[in-house]
Amino acid sequence: MTLSGGSRPGSRVVAADHVSLRRNNLSVVLRHVRELGPRSRARIAADTGLNKATVSSLVAELVERGLLREGMADSTRALGRPGQLVELDGSGVCGVGAEINVDYLAVTALDLAGDTVSERRVPIDVAHLDPSTTLDRLAELIHEAVAAVDARNGQLAGVTLAVPGLVQGHTGELKLAPNLGWSQVPVIREMRRRLGDPSYPLHVDNEANLAALAAYSEMHKVEPVQDIVLLTGAVGVGGGVVSNGHLLRGGHGYSGEVGHMPVAPDGRVCGCGRTGCWETVVGLTALLHKATDEDDPVRDPSLDVEQRLAEITARAEAGEPRTLTALSEVGNWLGIGGAILVNVLNPDVLVLGGYFAVLGPWLQEPLEAAIRDRVIAPDGGGCRVVRSELGFTAAVRGGAQISLDQVFVDPTLIGREEAGVAQ
Amino acid sequence: MTLSGGSRPGSRVVAADHVSLRRNNLSVVLRHVRELGPRSRARIAADTGLNKATVSSLVAELVERGLLREGMADSTRALGRPGQLVELDGSGVCGVGAEINVDYLAVTALDLAGDTVSERRVPIDVAHLDPSTTLDRLAELIHEAVAAVDARNGQLAGVTLAVPGLVQGHTGELKLAPNLGWSQVPVIREMRRRLGDPSYPLHVDNEANLAALAAYSEMHKVEPVQDIVLLTGAVGVGGGVVSNGHLLRGGHGYSGEVGHMPVAPDGRVCGCGRTGCWETVVGLTALLHKATDEDDPVRDPSLDVEQRLAEITARAEAGEPRTLTALSEVGNWLGIGGAILVNVLNPDVLVLGGYFAVLGPWLQEPLEAAIRDRVIAPDGGGCRVVRSELGFTAAVRGGAQISLDQVFVDPTLIGREEAGVAQ
């Protein structure tokens, strides 16, 4: 129901003045071109309802700020002199995402158009290092990414850290990350010091939240989905929820802890100390316990996870019965927990990330069957299951994007006269 | 993290022109007075950032539309001549909520200030009647409420139907309501015909969604919560989720089906035909099976549910062991499913509605213990458990409110010159 869907009984009361109106309209034009592609000023005016003179002035300012640029002549125009298309520029405006995970560090810089400016991924055994050493190494990788942005005279919109745990965003503290063995680490304070107290914004967020934003952003380019749930499959299992186009964070920012839903009351003990968490029946460790013997090298956590998954894939392709049985069981449990999420959240799409995406060809059928069986709404609530194509870069891409998104909300954050100087 | 919480990569692009600016500012002033109470024009200007001349013009228009009225002199003013306070009027603007549930029909009309204009609740055994007869009776009750609005020369902002099932809002169809025994009933089309094709808006929504909106609205008057989950406990168990101040609907409007989360794989068969749904361990039937013998009159569905709950309450107060054991077991199961919802959604508040509220004094302790045990975030994610005070009127109040909310979004929906005539 459109009517009640838009009803916001408690939403904040905000009055518009002429400064915020201008800023809003700059944002409208910039986002319009991002979402719908190159177009003429006249077309922007017609699409947005703004008048042509206003659009010309807004476009001129966005060009000065390096966010739009003149494109080709408008070939769709039948009469009169051809208009000029304007298109997204932003090649000089970058955001950085930096991830700490159980067995790797990763850093990616994207420009405003979503193109990759730099990308690094380094294997590391975080659980066996002290947090300080890990943060030192991540700071080095961030320095490299910032240098790559500087090298193209770019402006840095911000850096967002991705961590696999409970984050208190307003203090920048990582409260708990069971699979890293970290608790109450003030990651933003520590990282700010290591980066030399930089002037760009620095934030921290849950990796599954950021991966969900990245997946949402990719999907939204192709189709108008508004509601997705992303599952990150590794030793730990995380979830990110995008609801009506917005990341669902919850009252204290602790939402999406799907790995610890109690679904198997008689199940195994979890890394968090509890019994029967979903993670204990669908996490990578659960799969390996079912599929392999104790001395099987694919259980060795010091090997790269992608190599180990390639071996499992090879066995499944060869029809090895124990592997196939294990994948089928995990797929069924994935569907039981998935059905909970679909009953509660009714997403358009359930996105499989991490190892779930890699082994998706064997997980997906039992998963979908369990969802069809278990979801009360007809046809599984209309929810599709898809495998993410972002692999293990989803969280860093989401981190870079969330920093860049601020520029789309307020284009005046980016300086007007020369790159690198914000006004 | 404030920054990323406000990030909306896919939100719709909307430009502001001067007509929409005026409408927006009328809405700002009206909602400001609703939320913060009577105040002077000067205070509204200071609070909202609008200039005083604009506020005077906006207030004048809202007074003409019967939405604000002049109040007392402003006694807080120390210097100069005393200003006049303006306050919410809207006594002539009403919304109606009308509910079909398993054992009752209910209709409530509220005015814009939230005061009750009319209220009816009628016992009925819906599952043993055909939908047509039930809709006939509900139409009679709606006619009575509309007559009560007409009797005070009121304007009707709209009527919202509340149903315990899966609703397709844009077609007005009730897809499935297992506990009513209804499927694919075009309730809006049927009701519109019975009401004589009225000019006011008519919508249908899930009763737990509407109850959640009503509970959120009550709470939001007292404290700035933004995230709540409401559970409606009856024979069926429903859920409504308010996330960041907005009702969470999901991709197809089927969210909140918490009663069918598969949490007890070895459990009983549910009304939906599946095994182990949460409803089968926390619904009213589950409690009665645990607490009573087959021939116990409190199991008799033809008796009023409030009488039966009063009897259970009396037994619990008397310390009857079987009743207390049953309540403790249900409370524990309530906490296991509640922990799933808190892990996934991280609400500020979990609100117990329906029978959960009535028997809350015995359910709450085991429920809270299970949540503390089962939620990975520290201190149960900071989620409080409270009992709704709205009783069985929550859904109809929510339905009336959702109709009235449109007036706060666009005050020009209400006519300017005389009550009853929208311009």
GROMACS .gro file of N, CA and C in nm, chain B residues 4-55:
model
  156
  427SER      N    1   2.671   0.707   0.822
  427SER     CA    2   2.627   0.602   0.731
  427SER      C    3   2.481   0.565   0.756
  428GLY      N    4   2.431   0.591   0.876
  428GLY     CA    5   2.290   0.566   0.902
  428GLY      C    6   2.202   0.651   0.813
  429GLY      N    7   2.251   0.769   0.776
  429GLY     CA    8   2.172   0.858   0.693
  429GLY      C    9   2.195   0.837   0.545
  430SER      N   10   2.285   0.746   0.512
  430SER     CA   11   2.320   0.727   0.372
  430SER      C   12   2.211   0.649   0.300
  431ARG      N   13   2.170   0.697   0.187
  431ARG     CA   14   2.059   0.634   0.116
  431ARG      C   15   2.094   0.619  -0.030
  432PRO      N   16   2.176   0.518  -0.061
  432PRO     CA   17   2.225   0.508  -0.198
  432PRO      C   18   2.115   0.495  -0.301
  433GLY      N   19   2.005   0.434  -0.264
  433GLY     CA   20   1.904   0.411  -0.365
  433GLY      C   21   1.776   0.490  -0.344
  434SER      N   22   1.780   0.591  -0.257
  434SER     CA   23   1.654   0.658  -0.227
  434SER      C   24   1.609   0.740  -0.347
  435ARG      N   25   1.482   0.763  -0.355
  435ARG     CA   26   1.424   0.824  -0.473
  435ARG      C   27   1.465   0.973  -0.482
  436VAL      N   28   1.487   1.013  -0.602
  436VAL     CA   29   1.530   1.150  -0.629
  436VAL      C   30   1.407   1.239  -0.641
  437VAL      N   31   1.396   1.339  -0.555
  437VAL     CA   32   1.279   1.427  -0.557
  437VAL      C   33   1.324   1.572  -0.551
  438ALA      N   34   1.288   1.649  -0.650
  438ALA     CA   35   1.323   1.790  -0.650
  438ALA      C   36   1.214   1.870  -0.580
  439ALA      N   37   1.253   1.979  -0.517
  439ALA     CA   38   1.157   2.064  -0.449
  439ALA      C   39   1.126   2.186  -0.534
  440ASP      N   40   0.999   2.215  -0.562
  440ASP     CA   41   0.962   2.341  -0.624
  440ASP      C   42   0.889   2.423  -0.518
  441HIS      N   43   0.835   2.538  -0.560
  441HIS     CA   44   0.780   2.624  -0.456
  441HIS      C   45   0.644   2.578  -0.403
  442VAL      N   46   0.568   2.507  -0.487
  442VAL     CA   47   0.442   2.450  -0.436
  442VAL      C   48   0.471   2.340  -0.334
  443SER      N   49   0.564   2.251  -0.369
  443SER     CA   50   0.593   2.143  -0.275
  443SER      C   51   0.664   2.197  -0.152
  444LEU      N   52   0.740   2.305  -0.168
  444LEU     CA   53   0.806   2.369  -0.053
  444LEU      C   54   0.701   2.421   0.045
  445ARG      N   55   0.598   2.487  -0.007
  445ARG     CA   56   0.489   2.538   0.078
  445ARG      C   57   0.418   2.421   0.149
  446ARG      N   58   0.388   2.317   0.075
  446ARG     CA   59   0.318   2.202   0.132
  446ARG      C   60   0.405   2.137   0.240
  447ASN      N   61   0.534   2.123   0.208
  447ASN     CA   62   0.629   2.067   0.304
  447ASN      C   63   0.632   2.152   0.431
  448ASN      N   64   0.634   2.284   0.414
  448ASN     CA   65   0.645   2.369   0.532
  448ASN      C   66   0.515   2.371   0.614
  449LEU      N   67   0.400   2.358   0.548
  449LEU     CA   68   0.274   2.341   0.623
  449LEU      C   69   0.283   2.213   0.707
  450SER      N   70   0.334   2.108   0.646
  450SER     CA   71   0.348   1.980   0.717
  450SER      C   72   0.446   1.994   0.834
  451VAL      N   73   0.557   2.065   0.810
  451VAL     CA   74   0.657   2.085   0.916
  451VAL      C   75   0.594   2.152   1.037
  452VAL      N   76   0.518   2.259   1.013
  452VAL     CA   77   0.460   2.335   1.125
  452VAL      C   78   0.355   2.251   1.197
  453LEU      N   79   0.271   2.182   1.119
  453LEU     CA   80   0.165   2.102   1.181
  453LEU      C   81   0.224   1.989   1.266
  454ARG      N   82   0.325   1.920   1.213
  454ARG     CA   83   0.385   1.809   1.286
  454ARG      C   84   0.465   1.860   1.406
  455HIS      N   85   0.525   1.975   1.390
  455HIS     CA   86   0.600   2.034   1.500
  455HIS      C   87   0.508   2.060   1.620
  456VAL      N   88   0.392   2.116   1.592
  456VAL     CA   89   0.297   2.144   1.703
  456VAL      C   90   0.241   2.014   1.760
  457ARG      N   91   0.216   1.915   1.674
  457ARG     CA   92   0.167   1.787   1.725
  457ARG      C   93   0.269   1.724   1.819
  458GLU      N   94   0.395   1.723   1.776
  458GLU     CA   95   0.495   1.649   1.852
  458GLU      C   96   0.541   1.724   1.976
  459LEU      N   97   0.544   1.857   1.970
  459LEU     CA   98   0.605   1.932   2.080
  459LEU      C   99   0.505   2.015   2.159
  460GLY      N  100   0.377   2.014   2.116
  460GLY     CA  101   0.275   2.081   2.196
  460GLY      C  102   0.258   2.228   2.160
  461PRO      N  103   0.160   2.294   2.229
  461PRO     CA  104   0.128   2.434   2.198
  461PRO      C  105   0.250   2.525   2.208
  462ARG      N  106   0.262   2.620   2.117
  462ARG     CA  107   0.375   2.715   2.120
  462ARG      C  108   0.344   2.837   2.035
  463SER      N  109   0.421   2.942   2.058
  463SER     CA  110   0.398   3.067   1.986
  463SER      C  111   0.455   3.059   1.845
  464ARG      N  112   0.408   3.152   1.759
  464ARG     CA  113   0.463   3.159   1.624
  464ARG      C  114   0.614   3.186   1.627
  465ALA      N  115   0.655   3.273   1.721
  465ALA     CA  116   0.798   3.307   1.731
  465ALA      C  117   0.880   3.182   1.767
  466ARG      N  118   0.825   3.101   1.856
  466ARG     CA  119   0.894   2.979   1.897
  466ARG      C  120   0.903   2.878   1.782
  467ILE      N  121   0.793   2.868   1.706
  467ILE     CA  122   0.794   2.777   1.590
  467ILE      C  123   0.901   2.823   1.491
  468ALA      N  124   0.907   2.955   1.470
  468ALA     CA  125   1.008   3.008   1.377
  468ALA      C  126   1.148   2.973   1.425
  469ALA      N  127   1.172   2.996   1.553
  469ALA     CA  128   1.305   2.967   1.609
  469ALA      C  129   1.338   2.818   1.600
  470ASP      N  130   1.238   2.734   1.630
  470ASP     CA  131   1.263   2.589   1.632
  470ASP      C  132   1.288   2.532   1.492
  471THR      N  133   1.215   2.583   1.393
  471THR     CA  134   1.219   2.519   1.261
  471THR      C  135   1.316   2.587   1.166
  472GLY      N  136   1.360   2.708   1.200
  472GLY     CA  137   1.448   2.781   1.109
  472GLY      C  138   1.374   2.856   0.999
  473LEU      N  139   1.242   2.850   1.000
  473LEU     CA  140   1.163   2.929   0.904
  473LEU      C  141   1.154   3.073   0.954
  474ASN      N  142   1.137   3.171   0.862
  474ASN     CA  143   1.126   3.308   0.915
  474ASN      C  144   0.986   3.336   0.968
  475LYS      N  145   0.977   3.442   1.052
  475LYS     CA  146   0.851   3.463   1.126
  475LYS      C  147   0.732   3.494   1.036
  476ALA      N  148   0.756   3.572   0.928
  476ALA     CA  149   0.646   3.606   0.839
  476ALA      C  150   0.592   3.479   0.772
  477THR      N  151   0.684   3.390   0.733
  477THR     CA  152   0.642   3.264   0.671
  477THR      C  153   0.561   3.181   0.771
  478VAL      N  154   0.608   3.173   0.895
  478VAL     CA  155   0.536   3.095   0.996
  478VAL      C  156   0.396   3.152   1.018
   0.00000   0.00000   0.00000
